[in-house]
CSV table of C-alpha atoms in Angstrom, one decimal:
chain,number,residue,atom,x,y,z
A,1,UNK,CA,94.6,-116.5,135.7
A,2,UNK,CA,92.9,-113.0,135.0
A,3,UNK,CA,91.0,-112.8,131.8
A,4,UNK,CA,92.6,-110.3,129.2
A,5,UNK,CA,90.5,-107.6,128.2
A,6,UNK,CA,90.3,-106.7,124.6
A,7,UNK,CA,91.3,-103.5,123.4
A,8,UNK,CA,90.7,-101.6,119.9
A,9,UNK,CA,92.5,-98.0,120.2
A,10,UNK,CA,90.7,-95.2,117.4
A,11,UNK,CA,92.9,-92.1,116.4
A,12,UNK,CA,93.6,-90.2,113.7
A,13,UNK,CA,97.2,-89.7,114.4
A,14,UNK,CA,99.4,-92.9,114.7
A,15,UNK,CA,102.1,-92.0,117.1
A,16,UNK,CA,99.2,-91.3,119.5
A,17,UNK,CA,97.7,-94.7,119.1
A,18,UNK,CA,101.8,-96.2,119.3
A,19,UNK,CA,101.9,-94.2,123.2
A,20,UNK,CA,98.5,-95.6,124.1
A,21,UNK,CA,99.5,-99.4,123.3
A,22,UNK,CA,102.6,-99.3,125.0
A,23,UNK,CA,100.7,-98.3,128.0
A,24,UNK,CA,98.2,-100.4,127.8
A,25,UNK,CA,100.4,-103.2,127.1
A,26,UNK,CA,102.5,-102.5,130.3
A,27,UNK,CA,99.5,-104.2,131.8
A,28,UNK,CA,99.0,-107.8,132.0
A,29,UNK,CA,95.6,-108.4,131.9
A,30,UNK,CA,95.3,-105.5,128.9
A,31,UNK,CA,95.5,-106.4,124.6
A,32,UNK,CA,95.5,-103.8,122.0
A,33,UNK,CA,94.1,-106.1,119.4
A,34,UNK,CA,93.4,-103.7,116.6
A,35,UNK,CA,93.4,-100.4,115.6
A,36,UNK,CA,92.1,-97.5,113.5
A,37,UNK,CA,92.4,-93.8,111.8
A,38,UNK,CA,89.0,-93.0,111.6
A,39,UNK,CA,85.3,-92.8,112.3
A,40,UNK,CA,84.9,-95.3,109.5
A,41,UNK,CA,87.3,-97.7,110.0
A,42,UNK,CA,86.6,-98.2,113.8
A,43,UNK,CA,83.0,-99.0,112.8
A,44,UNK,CA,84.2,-102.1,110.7
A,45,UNK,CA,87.6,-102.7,113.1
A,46,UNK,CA,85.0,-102.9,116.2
A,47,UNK,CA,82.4,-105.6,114.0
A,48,UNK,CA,85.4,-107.6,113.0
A,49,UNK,CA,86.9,-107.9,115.9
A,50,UNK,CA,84.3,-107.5,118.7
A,51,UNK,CA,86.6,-106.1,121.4
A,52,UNK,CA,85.6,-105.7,125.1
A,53,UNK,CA,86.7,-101.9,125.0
A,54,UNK,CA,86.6,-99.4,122.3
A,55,UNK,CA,89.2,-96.4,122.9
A,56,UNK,CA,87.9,-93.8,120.8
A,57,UNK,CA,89.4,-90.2,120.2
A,58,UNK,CA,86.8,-87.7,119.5
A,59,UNK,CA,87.8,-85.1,116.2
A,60,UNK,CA,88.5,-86.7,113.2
A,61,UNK,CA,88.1,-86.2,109.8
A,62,UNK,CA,84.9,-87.9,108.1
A,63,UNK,CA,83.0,-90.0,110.4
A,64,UNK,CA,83.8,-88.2,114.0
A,65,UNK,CA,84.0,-90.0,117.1
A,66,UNK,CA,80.2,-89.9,118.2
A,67,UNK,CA,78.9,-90.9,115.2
A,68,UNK,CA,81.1,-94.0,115.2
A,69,UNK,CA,80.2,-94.2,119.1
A,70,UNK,CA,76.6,-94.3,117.9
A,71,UNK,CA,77.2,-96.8,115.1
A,72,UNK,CA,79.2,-99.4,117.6
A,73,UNK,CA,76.5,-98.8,120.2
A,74,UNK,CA,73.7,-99.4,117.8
A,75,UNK,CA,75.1,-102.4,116.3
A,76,UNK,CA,75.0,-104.1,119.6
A,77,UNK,CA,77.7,-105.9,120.4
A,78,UNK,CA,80.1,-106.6,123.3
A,79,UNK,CA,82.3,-103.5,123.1
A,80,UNK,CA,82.3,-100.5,125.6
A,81,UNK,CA,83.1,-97.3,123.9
A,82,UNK,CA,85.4,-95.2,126.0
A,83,UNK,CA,85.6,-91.5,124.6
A,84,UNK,CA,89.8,-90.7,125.3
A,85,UNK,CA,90.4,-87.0,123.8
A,86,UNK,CA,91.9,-83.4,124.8
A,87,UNK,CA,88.5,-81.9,124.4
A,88,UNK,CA,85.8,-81.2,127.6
A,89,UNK,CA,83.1,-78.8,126.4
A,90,UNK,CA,79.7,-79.5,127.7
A,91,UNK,CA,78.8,-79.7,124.0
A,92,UNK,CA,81.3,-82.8,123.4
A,93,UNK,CA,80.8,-84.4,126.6
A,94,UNK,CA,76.4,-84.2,125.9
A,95,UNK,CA,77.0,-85.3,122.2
A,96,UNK,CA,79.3,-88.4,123.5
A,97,UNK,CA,77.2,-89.8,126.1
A,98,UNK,CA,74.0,-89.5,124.5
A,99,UNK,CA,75.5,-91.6,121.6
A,100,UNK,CA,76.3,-94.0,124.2
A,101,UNK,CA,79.9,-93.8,125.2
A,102,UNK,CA,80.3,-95.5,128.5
A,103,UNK,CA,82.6,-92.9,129.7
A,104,UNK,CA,84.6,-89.7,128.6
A,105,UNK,CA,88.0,-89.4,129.5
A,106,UNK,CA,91.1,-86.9,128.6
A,107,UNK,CA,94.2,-87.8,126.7
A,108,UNK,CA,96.9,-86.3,130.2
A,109,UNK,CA,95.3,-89.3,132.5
A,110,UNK,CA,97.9,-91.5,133.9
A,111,UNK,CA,98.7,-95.3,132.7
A,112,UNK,CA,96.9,-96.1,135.8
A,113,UNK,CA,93.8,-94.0,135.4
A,114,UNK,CA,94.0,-95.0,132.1
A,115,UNK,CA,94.1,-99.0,133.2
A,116,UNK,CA,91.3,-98.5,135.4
A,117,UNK,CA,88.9,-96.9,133.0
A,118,UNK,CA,89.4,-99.6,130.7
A,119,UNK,CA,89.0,-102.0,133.3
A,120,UNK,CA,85.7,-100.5,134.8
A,121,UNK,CA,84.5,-100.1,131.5
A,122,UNK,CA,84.4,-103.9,130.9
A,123,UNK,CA,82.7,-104.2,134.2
A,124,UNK,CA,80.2,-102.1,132.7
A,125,UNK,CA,80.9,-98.5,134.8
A,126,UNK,CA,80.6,-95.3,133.8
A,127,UNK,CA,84.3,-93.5,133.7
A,128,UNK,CA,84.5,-90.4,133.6
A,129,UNK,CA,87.7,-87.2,134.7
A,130,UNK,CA,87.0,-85.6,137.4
A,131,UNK,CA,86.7,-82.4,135.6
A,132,UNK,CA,84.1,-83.8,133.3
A,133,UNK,CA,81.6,-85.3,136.0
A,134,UNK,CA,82.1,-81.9,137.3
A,135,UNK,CA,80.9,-80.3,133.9
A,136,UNK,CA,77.7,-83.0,133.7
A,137,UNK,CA,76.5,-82.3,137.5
A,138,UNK,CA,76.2,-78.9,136.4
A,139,UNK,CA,74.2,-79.3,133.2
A,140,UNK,CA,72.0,-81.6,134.9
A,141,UNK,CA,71.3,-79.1,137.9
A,142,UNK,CA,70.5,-76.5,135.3
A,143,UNK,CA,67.0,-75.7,134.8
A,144,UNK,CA,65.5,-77.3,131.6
A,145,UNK,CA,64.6,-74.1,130.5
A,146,UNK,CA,68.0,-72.7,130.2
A,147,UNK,CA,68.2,-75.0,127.0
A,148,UNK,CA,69.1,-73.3,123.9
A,149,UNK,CA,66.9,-74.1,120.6
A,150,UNK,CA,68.7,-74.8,117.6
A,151,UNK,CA,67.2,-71.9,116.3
A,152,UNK,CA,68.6,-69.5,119.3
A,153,UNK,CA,71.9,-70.9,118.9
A,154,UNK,CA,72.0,-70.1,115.1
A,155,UNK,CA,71.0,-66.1,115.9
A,156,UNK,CA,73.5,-66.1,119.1
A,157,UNK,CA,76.4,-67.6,116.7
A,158,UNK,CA,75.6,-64.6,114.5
A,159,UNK,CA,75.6,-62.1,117.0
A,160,UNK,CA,78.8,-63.8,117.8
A,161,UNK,CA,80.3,-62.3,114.5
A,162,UNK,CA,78.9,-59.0,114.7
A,163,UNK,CA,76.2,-59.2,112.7
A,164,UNK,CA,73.2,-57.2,113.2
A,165,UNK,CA,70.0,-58.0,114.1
A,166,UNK,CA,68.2,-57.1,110.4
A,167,UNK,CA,71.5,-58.9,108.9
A,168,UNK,CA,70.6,-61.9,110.9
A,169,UNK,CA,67.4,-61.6,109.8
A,170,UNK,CA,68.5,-61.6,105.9
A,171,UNK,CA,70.5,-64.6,106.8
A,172,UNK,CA,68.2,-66.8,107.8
A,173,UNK,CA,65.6,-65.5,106.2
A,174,UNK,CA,63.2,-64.5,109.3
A,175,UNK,CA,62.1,-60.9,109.8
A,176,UNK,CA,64.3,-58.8,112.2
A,177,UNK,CA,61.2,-58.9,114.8
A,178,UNK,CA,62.2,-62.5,114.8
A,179,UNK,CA,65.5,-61.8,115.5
A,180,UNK,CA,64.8,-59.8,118.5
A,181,UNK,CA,62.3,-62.7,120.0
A,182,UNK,CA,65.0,-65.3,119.6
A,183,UNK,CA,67.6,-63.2,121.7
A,184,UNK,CA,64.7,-62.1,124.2
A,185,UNK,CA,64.3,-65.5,124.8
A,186,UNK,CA,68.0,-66.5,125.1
A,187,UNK,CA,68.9,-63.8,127.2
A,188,UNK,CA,66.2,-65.2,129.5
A,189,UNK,CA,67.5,-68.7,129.1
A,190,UNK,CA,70.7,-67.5,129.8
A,191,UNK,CA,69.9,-65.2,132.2
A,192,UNK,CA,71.8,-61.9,130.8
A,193,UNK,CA,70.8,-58.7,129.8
A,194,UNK,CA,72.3,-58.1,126.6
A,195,UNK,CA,73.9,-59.3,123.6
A,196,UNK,CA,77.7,-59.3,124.7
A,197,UNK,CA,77.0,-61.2,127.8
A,198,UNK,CA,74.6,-63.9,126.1
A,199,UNK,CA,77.7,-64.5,124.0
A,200,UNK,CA,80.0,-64.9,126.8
A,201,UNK,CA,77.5,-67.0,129.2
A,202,UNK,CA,77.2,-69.5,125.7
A,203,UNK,CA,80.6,-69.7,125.3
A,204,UNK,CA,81.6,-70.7,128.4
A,205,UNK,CA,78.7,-73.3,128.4
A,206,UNK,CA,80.4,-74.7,125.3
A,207,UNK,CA,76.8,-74.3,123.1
A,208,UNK,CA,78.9,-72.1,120.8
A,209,UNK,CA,81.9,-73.6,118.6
């Protein structure tokens, strides 16, 4: 007899978790055995009930998705966390994996696809949509020095609402000579020429919200 995997589903919106247990469910060897509406709650779901596979949506309110994803990871127990959302910037997928998820997946994969995640997962793969190992291949084959500093992302959000570079300045209370280092060295990072492009190139990136 196949051993049942365990399965805790984490979503803020309830008919999404009712479509993802009947799926599941359609499986044998698959049991939802708990759920939750939030960051918080999965974090004491997950501890009580130790499953083998943690389905966890990303955007919530309170706790988010990777900060429970940290939590369940640095708590240390059995459970897989397997990010299932309708999000794929690079900014999400970084953010998830470096908390620890064990793979990233999006909410239109099939019952099958979404079987055989769950089922990797407890082997201990990685699982990841096509699309979104696409998206990590390319951040990893970019150039360290293309990365953004906190800092340069702050600016380039600015910029991003029109504001000037001496308004920028006032903002965040650096001098507008500052300002103008910052986006020299972004456009550099980035590779552009001027402001309008930098924006673009970061948007498409998914560094800017």
């Amino acid at each position: 007899m196949t051993d049942v995997i365990t399965i805790v589903l984490v979503d803020d919106h309830p008919v999404v978790r009712e479509g993802l247990r009947g799926m599941l469910e359609a499986e044998p060897d698959l049991s939802v055995v708990g759920e939750a509406g939030s960051g918080g709650e999965a974090v004491a779901v997950v501890a009580a009930l130790r499953p083998d596979v943690v389905l966890m949506d990303l955007r919530m309110p309170g706790l988010d998705g990777v900060g429970a994803t940290e939590r369940i990871v640095a708590a240390g127990g059995p459970s897989r966390v397997v990010v299932l959302t309708t999000y794929e910037t690079d900014s999400d997928i970084l953010r998830a994996v470096e908390a620890g998820a064990s793979g990233y997946l999006l909410k239109d994969a099939s019952r099958a696809e979404l079987a055989g995640a769950v089922r990797a997962a407890k082997r201990g793969e990685t699982v990841l949509a096509p699309s979104v190992a696409g998206r990590l291949v390319r951040q990893v084959r970019q150039p360290a020095k293309q990365a953004l500093s906190g800092r340069e992302i702050e600016v380039l959000g600015l910029v991003a609402k029109g504001r000037t570079n001496a308004e920028i300045g006032a903002s965040l209370h650096i001098s507008e000579a500052t300002v103008k280092t910052h986006l020299l060295r972004t456009f550099t990072k980035l590779d552009v020429s001027d402001r309008t492009a930098a924006v673009t190139t970061a948007m498409a990136r998914g560094l800017l919200g």
